[in-house]
Amino acid sequence: GLKKYFSHMSADIHMFPLEKWLSCEEQALKKKKKLLEEYIDPQGVYSVRQTIARFLSQSRGVRCYPEQIVLGSGTQLLTRQLTKLLPKDTIYGLEEPGYQRMYQLLKSEDRSITSLEIDWKGIRIDALQASMANVLFTTPSHQFPTGAIMPISRRIQLLNWANSAPDRYIVEDDYDSEYKYDADSIPSLQGMDGASRVIYMGSFSKSLLPGLRMSYMVLPIPLLEMYRRSLHFLMSSCSTITQLTLQAFIETGEYQKHIKKTTKLYRIRRAMLIDKLLDKFGDCISVEGEKSGLHFLVSFDIDRTEEQIKRQAEEKGLLLYGISRFYNQSVPPRKPTLILGFANMRTTDMDEAVGLLWEAVFN
Ligand SMILES: Cc1ncc(COP(=O)(O)O)c(/C=N/[C@@H](CCC(=O)O)COc2ccccc2)c1O
């Protein structure tokens, strides 16, 4: 198969503290195995939600009670539950370019969607106001896929938008908020919301492993009441074992240690990769969205299409993704732009990876 050096969709299992995770699992099972006998609360084990609420308050300034947290096996599944709490004729505003799978999920649920323009600060307020959207999905910490970090001023404008008409909500997908390099981390939109307009979504897919399928959403009280009324019959979609292990992993401080260690390692990988790319490609490339997260964008000032570069790369055995895959409407004229992940890029592979990229672009 194709080499996935630049994959933005995979974590590096070698970075995961498997031994510590397994001892947390053993400890959780020994102490709380009784919980496995029954169906637990559909929102997830209460004590696990208490731990997550504390962690969110410390790390992201999210203000919530454990009662407001819903654990789910993936952001998409939680989004499906959320759409069932909102009016059928809700119009969902999604960032363009944005998280395609969310667009595809909402479309598969026959929801009305409108694509909204972004700029280097994230979603554009004029585009949002001109649209008919009443629920906005946005990724303010590190816009997916461009990496834009939304400044406080734009966040305040978003909250004003949400408070200026009934039935408006902002879904803050705080994906990729764990890894900050040059930018100081800006507290969550949810923490600034005083009027129950923000639904906060997060995931352990990037900070731990996507295979754990541990994601969560924080519902404002009015939606929580609706959840309790209309979705109380649901069973929790996350394994109780994974929930209890995660709780132990956070409570023993292993999670915080892991984030510190991986941030240091990712910071080195990211800096080395950008240096090597600039050495090799010089001023025919420009890098953006590299201030946080586990990927950045590289656009090429050459007369080739993204498709040609992708195909040429596949000839050389290298998997690449272009920015085009994140557009729901037609891709506007722009320089060929690739999304380059570095979470799974070992420093020993970098020279080969950059060499293959060079051949894909120039041969
Ligand atoms: C905007 C956004 N929000 C949430 C998620 C996470 O969803 P969850 O795992 O269901 O909680 C992703 C995953 N996005 C994935 C790429 C999507 C794509 O390009 O198609 C990338 O996910 C990972 C990247 C590195 C390491 C581990 C995972 C999301 O891009």
mmCIF file of C-alpha atoms and ligand atoms in Angstrom:
data_model
loop_
_atom_site.group_PDB
_atom_site.id
_atom_site.type_symbol
_atom_site.label_atom_id
_atom_site.label_comp_id
_atom_site.label_asym_id
_atom_site.label_seq_id
_atom_site.Cartn_x
_atom_site.Cartn_y
_atom_site.Cartn_z
ATOM 1 C CA GLY A 1 0.000 0.000 0.000
ATOM 2 C CA LEU A 2 0.842 3.661 -0.214
ATOM 3 C CA LYS A 3 3.171 5.190 2.360
ATOM 4 C CA LYS A 4 1.126 7.341 4.778
ATOM 5 C CA TYR A 5 3.949 9.585 6.018
ATOM 6 C CA PHE A 6 1.816 12.714 5.729
ATOM 7 C CA SER A 7 -1.469 11.252 6.960
ATOM 8 C CA HIS A 8 -3.545 13.780 8.935
ATOM 9 C CA MET A 9 -5.889 10.988 9.999
ATOM 10 C CA SER A 10 -3.778 8.709 12.110
ATOM 11 C CA ALA A 11 -2.090 8.830 15.469
ATOM 12 C CA ASP A 12 1.284 7.246 16.228
ATOM 13 C CA ILE A 13 0.663 4.147 18.365
ATOM 14 C CA HIS A 14 4.306 4.268 19.524
ATOM 15 C CA MET A 15 3.487 7.531 21.310
ATOM 16 C CA PHE A 16 0.649 5.923 23.247
ATOM 17 C CA PRO A 17 1.550 4.798 26.818
ATOM 18 C CA LEU A 18 0.032 1.339 26.382
ATOM 19 C CA GLU A 19 1.464 -0.106 29.622
ATOM 20 C CA LYS A 20 0.005 2.748 31.697
ATOM 21 C CA TRP A 21 -3.329 2.451 29.864
ATOM 22 C CA LEU A 22 -3.467 -1.286 30.544
ATOM 23 C CA SER A 23 -2.683 -0.832 34.251
ATOM 24 C CA CYS A 24 -5.469 1.776 34.451
ATOM 25 C CA GLU A 25 -7.783 -0.722 32.758
ATOM 26 C CA GLU A 26 -6.821 -3.493 35.196
ATOM 27 C CA GLN A 27 -7.264 -1.143 38.184
ATOM 28 C CA ALA A 28 -10.664 0.058 36.850
ATOM 29 C CA LEU A 29 -11.871 -3.482 36.221
ATOM 30 C CA LYS A 30 -10.793 -4.746 39.633
ATOM 31 C CA LYS A 31 -12.391 -1.853 41.492
ATOM 32 C CA LYS A 32 -15.543 -1.295 39.443
ATOM 33 C CA LYS A 33 -16.292 -4.567 37.658
ATOM 34 C CA LYS A 34 -19.777 -4.553 39.203
ATOM 35 C CA LEU A 35 -20.717 -1.755 36.781
ATOM 36 C CA LEU A 36 -20.245 -4.142 33.856
ATOM 37 C CA GLU A 37 -23.214 -6.238 34.985
ATOM 38 C CA GLU A 38 -25.742 -3.639 34.001
ATOM 39 C CA TYR A 39 -26.602 -0.961 31.467
ATOM 40 C CA ILE A 40 -25.170 2.300 32.698
ATOM 41 C CA ASP A 41 -26.597 5.806 32.284
ATOM 42 C CA PRO A 42 -27.110 6.579 28.553
ATOM 43 C CA GLN A 43 -24.936 9.670 28.969
ATOM 44 C CA GLY A 44 -22.079 7.602 30.370
ATOM 45 C CA VAL A 45 -20.891 6.640 33.864
ATOM 46 C CA TYR A 46 -21.577 9.609 36.178
ATOM 47 C CA SER A 47 -18.190 9.529 37.926
ATOM 48 C CA VAL A 48 -16.465 9.495 34.514
ATOM 49 C CA ARG A 49 -18.444 12.583 33.524
ATOM 50 C CA GLN A 50 -17.399 14.259 36.785
ATOM 51 C CA THR A 51 -13.750 13.656 35.858
ATOM 52 C CA ILE A 52 -14.260 14.971 32.318
ATOM 53 C CA ALA A 53 -16.159 18.051 33.562
ATOM 54 C CA ARG A 54 -13.221 18.870 35.905
ATOM 55 C CA PHE A 55 -10.689 18.277 33.122
ATOM 56 C CA LEU A 56 -12.645 20.480 30.655
ATOM 57 C CA SER A 57 -12.930 23.279 33.172
ATOM 58 C CA GLN A 58 -9.177 23.239 33.882
ATOM 59 C CA SER A 59 -7.970 22.798 30.303
ATOM 60 C CA ARG A 60 -10.578 24.638 28.209
ATOM 61 C CA GLY A 61 -12.522 26.862 30.574
ATOM 62 C CA VAL A 62 -15.684 24.890 29.809
ATOM 63 C CA ARG A 63 -18.307 25.544 32.501
ATOM 64 C CA CYS A 64 -20.651 22.619 32.977
ATOM 65 C CA TYR A 65 -22.087 20.114 35.403
ATOM 66 C CA PRO A 66 -21.424 16.405 34.790
ATOM 67 C CA GLU A 67 -25.172 16.137 34.113
ATOM 68 C CA GLN A 68 -24.666 18.152 30.907
ATOM 69 C CA ILE A 69 -22.082 15.781 29.429
ATOM 70 C CA VAL A 70 -23.040 13.043 26.959
ATOM 71 C CA LEU A 71 -20.333 10.495 26.119
ATOM 72 C CA GLY A 72 -20.542 8.923 22.665
ATOM 73 C CA SER A 73 -18.468 6.669 20.435
ATOM 74 C CA GLY A 74 -17.550 9.369 17.937
ATOM 75 C CA THR A 75 -18.428 12.931 17.018
ATOM 76 C CA GLN A 76 -20.718 11.776 14.227
ATOM 77 C CA LEU A 77 -22.869 9.640 16.529
ATOM 78 C CA LEU A 78 -23.218 12.551 18.992
ATOM 79 C CA THR A 79 -24.135 14.869 16.118
ATOM 80 C CA ARG A 80 -26.840 12.407 15.052
ATOM 81 C CA GLN A 81 -28.276 12.514 18.571
ATOM 82 C CA LEU A 82 -28.068 16.305 18.611
ATOM 83 C CA THR A 83 -29.994 16.690 15.346
ATOM 84 C CA LYS A 84 -32.839 14.701 16.970
ATOM 85 C CA LEU A 85 -33.108 17.371 19.674
ATOM 86 C CA LEU A 86 -33.402 20.238 17.184
ATOM 87 C CA PRO A 87 -36.360 21.199 14.955
ATOM 88 C CA LYS A 88 -36.592 19.184 11.709
ATOM 89 C CA ASP A 89 -36.395 22.357 9.606
ATOM 90 C CA THR A 90 -33.172 23.506 11.254
ATOM 91 C CA ILE A 91 -30.673 24.839 8.740
ATOM 92 C CA TYR A 92 -27.100 23.841 9.586
ATOM 93 C CA GLY A 93 -24.254 26.187 8.646
ATOM 94 C CA LEU A 94 -20.943 24.431 7.963
ATOM 95 C CA GLU A 95 -17.520 25.939 7.303
ATOM 96 C CA GLU A 96 -16.258 25.845 3.706
ATOM 97 C CA PRO A 97 -13.721 24.221 3.441
ATOM 98 C CA GLY A 98 -14.666 22.136 6.446
ATOM 99 C CA TYR A 99 -15.075 18.739 8.015
ATOM 100 C CA GLN A 100 -16.533 16.809 5.094
ATOM 101 C CA ARG A 101 -17.711 13.859 7.162
ATOM 102 C CA MET A 102 -19.978 16.147 9.176
ATOM 103 C CA TYR A 103 -21.466 17.502 5.941
ATOM 104 C CA GLN A 104 -21.993 13.953 4.642
ATOM 105 C CA LEU A 105 -23.515 12.848 7.961
ATOM 106 C CA LEU A 106 -26.028 15.721 8.070
ATOM 107 C CA LYS A 107 -26.891 15.110 4.419
ATOM 108 C CA SER A 108 -27.482 11.418 5.143
ATOM 109 C CA GLU A 109 -29.951 12.564 7.821
ATOM 110 C CA ASP A 110 -31.740 14.735 5.210
ATOM 111 C CA ARG A 111 -30.884 17.901 7.101
ATOM 112 C CA SER A 112 -30.730 21.282 5.338
ATOM 113 C CA ILE A 113 -27.131 22.483 5.091
ATOM 114 C CA THR A 114 -25.585 25.716 3.911
ATOM 115 C CA SER A 115 -21.839 26.123 3.344
ATOM 116 C CA LEU A 116 -20.342 29.267 4.866
ATOM 117 C CA GLU A 117 -17.173 31.066 3.836
ATOM 118 C CA ILE A 118 -14.225 31.325 6.223
ATOM 119 C CA ASP A 119 -11.236 33.653 6.306
ATOM 120 C CA TRP A 120 -7.981 33.521 8.256
ATOM 121 C CA LYS A 121 -9.901 34.128 11.493
ATOM 122 C CA GLY A 122 -12.412 31.315 10.876
ATOM 123 C CA ILE A 123 -16.086 31.545 9.979
ATOM 124 C CA ARG A 124 -17.039 34.891 8.385
ATOM 125 C CA ILE A 125 -19.760 36.745 10.282
ATOM 126 C CA ASP A 126 -21.131 38.497 7.164
ATOM 127 C CA ALA A 127 -21.547 35.119 5.421
ATOM 128 C CA LEU A 128 -23.268 33.710 8.523
ATOM 129 C CA GLN A 129 -25.637 36.678 8.836
ATOM 130 C CA ALA A 130 -26.464 36.595 5.109
ATOM 131 C CA SER A 131 -27.276 32.880 5.353
ATOM 132 C CA MET A 132 -30.450 31.229 6.625
ATOM 133 C CA ALA A 133 -28.457 29.039 9.037
ATOM 134 C CA ASN A 134 -29.726 28.797 12.610
ATOM 135 C CA VAL A 135 -27.249 26.174 13.881
ATOM 136 C CA LEU A 136 -23.563 26.747 13.113
ATOM 137 C CA PHE A 137 -20.875 24.054 13.258
ATOM 138 C CA THR A 138 -17.529 25.714 13.804
ATOM 139 C CA THR A 139 -13.970 24.663 14.787
ATOM 140 C CA PRO A 140 -12.626 27.834 16.457
ATOM 141 C CA SER A 141 -9.542 26.311 18.140
ATOM 142 C CA HIS A 142 -7.917 25.191 14.914
ATOM 143 C CA GLN A 143 -10.234 25.475 11.938
ATOM 144 C CA PHE A 144 -10.414 22.162 10.152
ATOM 145 C CA PRO A 145 -8.663 21.944 7.686
ATOM 146 C CA THR A 146 -7.107 25.464 7.335
ATOM 147 C CA GLY A 147 -5.845 25.767 10.933
ATOM 148 C CA ALA A 148 -7.224 29.294 11.476
ATOM 149 C CA ILE A 149 -7.389 30.233 15.177
ATOM 150 C CA MET A 150 -10.494 32.321 15.910
ATOM 151 C CA PRO A 151 -9.642 35.478 17.895
ATOM 152 C CA ILE A 152 -11.726 36.568 20.880
ATOM 153 C CA SER A 153 -13.290 39.450 18.884
ATOM 154 C CA ARG A 154 -14.754 37.048 16.298
ATOM 155 C CA ARG A 155 -15.947 34.727 19.081
ATOM 156 C CA ILE A 156 -17.871 37.567 20.679
ATOM 157 C CA GLN A 157 -19.488 38.376 17.303
ATOM 158 C CA LEU A 158 -20.505 34.713 17.013
ATOM 159 C CA LEU A 159 -22.140 34.756 20.434
ATOM 160 C CA ASN A 160 -23.978 37.960 19.509
ATOM 161 C CA TRP A 161 -25.244 36.263 16.351
ATOM 162 C CA ALA A 162 -26.486 33.281 18.377
ATOM 163 C CA ASN A 163 -28.272 35.554 20.860
ATOM 164 C CA SER A 164 -30.003 37.692 18.268
ATOM 165 C CA ALA A 165 -32.720 35.233 17.204
ATOM 166 C CA PRO A 166 -34.535 32.261 18.792
ATOM 167 C CA ASP A 167 -33.528 28.654 18.068
ATOM 168 C CA ARG A 168 -29.946 29.595 17.194
ATOM 169 C CA TYR A 169 -27.065 27.464 18.452
ATOM 170 C CA ILE A 170 -23.319 27.232 17.910
ATOM 171 C CA VAL A 171 -21.782 23.758 17.869
ATOM 172 C CA GLU A 172 -18.219 24.362 19.019
ATOM 173 C CA ASP A 173 -16.230 21.405 17.721
ATOM 174 C CA ASP A 174 -13.127 21.855 19.849
ATOM 175 C CA TYR A 175 -11.250 19.167 17.929
ATOM 176 C CA ASP A 176 -7.479 19.686 17.850
ATOM 177 C CA SER A 177 -7.514 22.046 20.818
ATOM 178 C CA GLU A 178 -4.974 20.031 22.836
ATOM 179 C CA TYR A 179 -1.896 20.881 20.784
ATOM 180 C CA LYS A 180 -0.742 24.507 20.806
ATOM 181 C CA TYR A 181 2.760 25.567 19.714
ATOM 182 C CA ASP A 182 3.181 29.268 18.953
ATOM 183 C CA ALA A 183 -0.316 30.377 19.856
ATOM 184 C CA ASP A 184 -1.460 30.697 23.470
ATOM 185 C CA SER A 185 -4.570 28.602 23.944
ATOM 186 C CA ILE A 186 -7.759 30.660 23.837
ATOM 187 C CA PRO A 187 -10.489 29.506 26.249
ATOM 188 C CA SER A 188 -13.535 27.811 24.748
ATOM 189 C CA LEU A 189 -16.472 29.664 23.229
ATOM 190 C CA GLN A 190 -18.652 27.628 25.606
ATOM 191 C CA GLY A 191 -16.965 29.231 28.596
ATOM 192 C CA MET A 192 -17.829 32.688 27.236
ATOM 193 C CA ASP A 193 -21.467 31.808 26.559
ATOM 194 C CA GLY A 194 -23.817 33.059 29.237
ATOM 195 C CA ALA A 195 -27.014 32.172 27.437
ATOM 196 C CA SER A 196 -26.969 28.420 26.765
ATOM 197 C CA ARG A 197 -26.296 28.939 23.048
ATOM 198 C CA VAL A 198 -23.176 26.786 22.700
ATOM 199 C CA ILE A 199 -23.044 23.008 22.375
ATOM 200 C CA TYR A 200 -19.449 21.977 23.080
ATOM 201 C CA MET A 201 -18.041 18.878 21.346
ATOM 202 C CA GLY A 202 -14.701 17.194 22.001
ATOM 203 C CA SER A 203 -12.904 13.938 21.353
ATOM 204 C CA PHE A 204 -9.990 11.859 22.680
ATOM 205 C CA SER A 205 -9.235 10.666 19.134
ATOM 206 C CA LYS A 206 -6.226 12.897 18.633
ATOM 207 C CA SER A 207 -4.902 13.316 22.151
ATOM 208 C CA LEU A 208 -5.136 9.529 22.736
ATOM 209 C CA LEU A 209 -6.303 7.223 19.893
ATOM 210 C CA PRO A 210 -9.116 7.347 17.326
ATOM 211 C CA GLY A 211 -9.662 3.636 17.961
ATOM 212 C CA LEU A 212 -10.904 4.320 21.503
ATOM 213 C CA ARG A 213 -14.017 5.971 20.054
ATOM 214 C CA MET A 214 -14.367 8.237 23.108
ATOM 215 C CA SER A 215 -15.990 11.586 22.293
ATOM 216 C CA TYR A 216 -18.318 13.850 24.253
ATOM 217 C CA MET A 217 -20.695 16.750 23.945
ATOM 218 C CA VAL A 218 -21.784 19.280 26.598
ATOM 219 C CA LEU A 219 -25.449 20.210 26.231
ATOM 220 C CA PRO A 220 -26.834 23.540 27.462
ATOM 221 C CA ILE A 221 -29.506 22.929 30.107
ATOM 222 C CA PRO A 222 -32.550 23.504 27.806
ATOM 223 C CA LEU A 223 -31.236 20.870 25.336
ATOM 224 C CA LEU A 224 -30.326 18.552 28.204
ATOM 225 C CA GLU A 225 -33.952 18.612 29.316
ATOM 226 C CA MET A 226 -34.971 17.753 25.759
ATOM 227 C CA TYR A 227 -32.369 14.963 25.684
ATOM 228 C CA ARG A 228 -33.768 13.550 28.924
ATOM 229 C CA ARG A 229 -37.312 13.630 27.505
ATOM 230 C CA SER A 230 -36.749 12.326 24.008
ATOM 231 C CA LEU A 231 -33.565 10.225 24.078
ATOM 232 C CA HIS A 232 -33.697 8.690 27.580
ATOM 233 C CA PHE A 233 -34.252 5.239 25.991
ATOM 234 C CA LEU A 234 -30.777 5.263 24.352
ATOM 235 C CA MET A 235 -28.037 3.065 25.794
ATOM 236 C CA SER A 236 -24.548 4.477 26.214
ATOM 237 C CA SER A 237 -22.601 3.920 22.994
ATOM 238 C CA CYS A 238 -19.157 3.862 24.652
ATOM 239 C CA SER A 239 -17.795 0.733 26.286
ATOM 240 C CA THR A 240 -18.007 0.971 30.093
ATOM 241 C CA ILE A 241 -14.492 -0.465 30.301
ATOM 242 C CA THR A 242 -13.084 2.304 28.094
ATOM 243 C CA GLN A 243 -14.942 4.928 30.111
ATOM 244 C CA LEU A 244 -13.598 3.649 33.446
ATOM 245 C CA THR A 245 -10.070 3.237 32.072
ATOM 246 C CA LEU A 246 -10.095 6.785 30.696
ATOM 247 C CA GLN A 247 -11.290 8.066 34.066
ATOM 248 C CA ALA A 248 -8.402 6.324 35.857
ATOM 249 C CA PHE A 249 -5.966 7.531 33.201
ATOM 250 C CA ILE A 250 -7.037 11.155 33.820
ATOM 251 C CA GLU A 251 -7.335 10.854 37.632
ATOM 252 C CA THR A 252 -3.790 9.405 37.970
ATOM 253 C CA GLY A 253 -2.404 12.382 35.979
ATOM 254 C CA GLU A 254 -1.266 10.106 33.132
ATOM 255 C CA TYR A 255 -3.384 12.039 30.621
ATOM 256 C CA GLN A 256 -1.796 15.408 31.480
ATOM 257 C CA LYS A 257 1.683 13.817 31.371
ATOM 258 C CA HIS A 258 0.892 12.318 27.951
ATOM 259 C CA ILE A 259 -0.277 15.674 26.533
ATOM 260 C CA LYS A 260 2.902 17.393 27.817
ATOM 261 C CA LYS A 261 5.156 14.704 26.362
ATOM 262 C CA THR A 262 3.405 14.504 22.995
ATOM 263 C CA THR A 263 3.215 18.301 22.644
ATOM 264 C CA LYS A 264 7.026 18.437 23.085
ATOM 265 C CA LEU A 265 7.533 15.641 20.535
ATOM 266 C CA TYR A 266 5.019 17.010 18.029
ATOM 267 C CA ARG A 267 6.558 20.497 18.346
ATOM 268 C CA ILE A 268 9.970 19.050 17.356
ATOM 269 C CA ARG A 269 8.510 16.956 14.502
ATOM 270 C CA ARG A 270 6.536 19.905 13.153
ATOM 271 C CA ALA A 271 9.529 22.290 13.256
ATOM 272 C CA MET A 272 11.858 19.729 11.625
ATOM 273 C CA LEU A 273 9.364 18.906 8.870
ATOM 274 C CA ILE A 274 8.700 22.574 8.056
ATOM 275 C CA ASP A 275 12.475 23.263 7.938
ATOM 276 C CA LYS A 276 13.042 20.340 5.586
ATOM 277 C CA LEU A 277 10.141 21.384 3.361
ATOM 278 C CA LEU A 278 11.439 24.977 3.132
ATOM 279 C CA ASP A 279 14.998 23.724 2.468
ATOM 280 C CA LYS A 280 13.809 21.488 -0.338
ATOM 281 C CA PHE A 281 11.075 23.613 -1.937
ATOM 282 C CA GLY A 282 12.304 27.108 -1.136
ATOM 283 C CA ASP A 283 9.962 29.948 -1.911
ATOM 284 C CA CYS A 284 7.668 27.947 -4.184
ATOM 285 C CA ILE A 285 5.713 26.827 -1.136
ATOM 286 C CA SER A 286 3.896 28.600 1.677
ATOM 287 C CA VAL A 287 2.924 26.957 4.968
ATOM 288 C CA GLU A 288 -0.216 27.892 6.932
ATOM 289 C CA GLY A 289 -2.191 26.674 9.945
ATOM 290 C CA GLU A 290 0.937 25.382 11.633
ATOM 291 C CA LYS A 291 0.454 27.174 14.969
ATOM 292 C CA SER A 292 -1.517 24.324 16.498
ATOM 293 C CA GLY A 293 -2.892 20.858 15.820
ATOM 294 C CA LEU A 294 -1.319 17.849 14.154
ATOM 295 C CA HIS A 295 -1.332 19.007 10.544
ATOM 296 C CA PHE A 296 -0.737 22.136 8.433
ATOM 297 C CA LEU A 297 -1.409 23.231 4.839
ATOM 298 C CA VAL A 298 1.277 23.677 2.168
ATOM 299 C CA SER A 299 0.363 25.498 -1.057
ATOM 300 C CA PHE A 300 2.602 25.292 -4.124
ATOM 301 C CA ASP A 301 3.307 28.201 -6.438
ATOM 302 C CA ILE A 302 3.543 25.988 -9.527
ATOM 303 C CA ASP A 303 1.530 25.260 -12.596
ATOM 304 C CA ARG A 304 0.232 21.793 -11.563
ATOM 305 C CA THR A 305 -3.174 20.716 -10.275
ATOM 306 C CA GLU A 306 -3.730 19.007 -6.924
ATOM 307 C CA GLU A 307 -5.002 15.971 -8.819
ATOM 308 C CA GLN A 308 -1.802 15.728 -10.861
ATOM 309 C CA ILE A 309 0.335 15.948 -7.719
ATOM 310 C CA LYS A 310 -1.821 13.347 -5.918
ATOM 311 C CA ARG A 311 -1.654 10.938 -8.866
ATOM 312 C CA GLN A 312 2.079 11.423 -9.380
ATOM 313 C CA ALA A 313 2.564 10.770 -5.637
ATOM 314 C CA GLU A 314 0.591 7.535 -5.854
ATOM 315 C CA GLU A 315 2.885 6.464 -8.694
ATOM 316 C CA LYS A 316 5.777 6.944 -6.269
ATOM 317 C CA GLY A 317 3.909 5.031 -3.506
ATOM 318 C CA LEU A 318 3.006 8.096 -1.408
ATOM 319 C CA LEU A 319 -0.518 8.904 -0.146
ATOM 320 C CA LEU A 320 -1.388 12.619 -0.227
ATOM 321 C CA TYR A 321 -4.579 14.585 0.449
ATOM 322 C CA GLY A 322 -5.429 17.915 -1.149
ATOM 323 C CA ILE A 323 -7.564 20.717 0.251
ATOM 324 C CA SER A 324 -10.198 20.046 -2.448
ATOM 325 C CA ARG A 325 -11.572 17.070 -0.487
ATOM 326 C CA PHE A 326 -12.767 19.472 2.215
ATOM 327 C CA TYR A 327 -14.949 21.599 -0.023
ATOM 328 C CA ASN A 328 -18.662 20.834 -0.251
ATOM 329 C CA GLN A 329 -19.298 23.321 -3.057
ATOM 330 C CA SER A 330 -16.991 23.755 -6.044
ATOM 331 C CA VAL A 331 -13.359 24.438 -5.192
ATOM 332 C CA PRO A 332 -12.518 28.106 -5.871
ATOM 333 C CA PRO A 333 -9.470 28.796 -8.066
ATOM 334 C CA ARG A 334 -6.484 28.453 -5.749
ATOM 335 C CA LYS A 335 -2.905 27.180 -5.771
ATOM 336 C CA PRO A 336 -2.593 23.410 -5.353
ATOM 337 C CA THR A 337 -2.715 22.921 -1.556
ATOM 338 C CA LEU A 338 -1.962 19.750 0.426
ATOM 339 C CA ILE A 339 -2.890 18.899 4.010
ATOM 340 C CA LEU A 340 0.268 17.472 5.636
ATOM 341 C CA GLY A 341 -0.075 15.663 8.938
ATOM 342 C CA PHE A 342 2.936 14.982 11.153
ATOM 343 C CA ALA A 343 1.437 12.982 14.045
ATOM 344 C CA ASN A 344 2.509 9.784 12.347
ATOM 345 C CA MET A 345 5.728 11.041 10.747
ATOM 346 C CA ARG A 346 8.895 9.715 12.381
ATOM 347 C CA THR A 347 11.917 12.006 12.148
ATOM 348 C CA THR A 348 13.860 9.114 10.584
ATOM 349 C CA ASP A 349 11.336 9.012 7.728
ATOM 350 C CA MET A 350 11.306 12.745 7.027
ATOM 351 C CA ASP A 351 14.014 12.933 4.381
ATOM 352 C CA GLU A 352 12.452 10.091 2.402
ATOM 353 C CA ALA A 353 8.956 11.594 2.764
ATOM 354 C CA VAL A 354 10.051 15.069 1.643
ATOM 355 C CA GLY A 355 12.044 13.501 -1.220
ATOM 356 C CA LEU A 356 8.973 11.591 -2.431
ATOM 357 C CA LEU A 357 6.887 14.754 -2.172
ATOM 358 C CA TRP A 358 9.446 16.587 -4.291
ATOM 359 C CA GLU A 359 9.260 13.886 -6.991
ATOM 360 C CA ALA A 360 5.445 13.956 -6.862
ATOM 361 C CA VAL A 361 5.401 17.706 -7.427
ATOM 362 C CA PHE A 362 8.259 18.183 -9.905
ATOM 363 C CA ASN A 363 8.601 14.949 -11.909
HETATM 364 C C1 LIG B 1 -13.417 18.621 12.735
HETATM 365 C C2 LIG B 1 -13.326 17.269 13.363
HETATM 366 N N1 LIG B 1 -14.057 17.026 14.485
HETATM 367 C C3 LIG B 1 -13.958 15.832 15.128
HETATM 368 C C4 LIG B 1 -13.113 14.830 14.663
HETATM 369 C C5 LIG B 1 -12.953 13.571 15.490
HETATM 370 O O1 LIG B 1 -14.028 12.770 15.336
HETATM 371 P P1 LIG B 1 -14.206 11.544 16.361
HETATM 372 O O2 LIG B 1 -12.960 10.709 16.299
HETATM 373 O O3 LIG B 1 -15.398 10.846 15.860
HETATM 374 O O4 LIG B 1 -14.418 12.128 17.746
HETATM 375 C C6 LIG B 1 -12.392 15.019 13.463
HETATM 376 C C7 LIG B 1 -11.543 13.928 12.943
HETATM 377 N N2 LIG B 1 -10.807 14.170 11.926
HETATM 378 C C8 LIG B 1 -9.969 13.152 11.276
HETATM 379 C C9 LIG B 1 -9.788 13.437 9.787
HETATM 380 C C10 LIG B 1 -11.114 13.511 9.124
HETATM 381 C C11 LIG B 1 -11.005 13.561 7.605
HETATM 382 O O5 LIG B 1 -10.077 14.168 7.026
HETATM 383 O O6 LIG B 1 -11.886 12.959 6.983
HETATM 384 C C12 LIG B 1 -8.563 13.181 11.890
HETATM 385 O O7 LIG B 1 -8.584 12.417 13.054
HETATM 386 C C13 LIG B 1 -7.373 12.141 13.652
HETATM 387 C C14 LIG B 1 -6.199 12.823 13.306
HETATM 388 C C15 LIG B 1 -4.987 12.505 13.931
HETATM 389 C C16 LIG B 1 -4.943 11.512 14.920
HETATM 390 C C17 LIG B 1 -6.127 10.838 15.251
HETATM 391 C C18 LIG B 1 -7.311 11.140 14.630
HETATM 392 C C19 LIG B 1 -12.494 16.267 12.823
HETATM 393 O O8 LIG B 1 -11.775 16.511 11.698
#
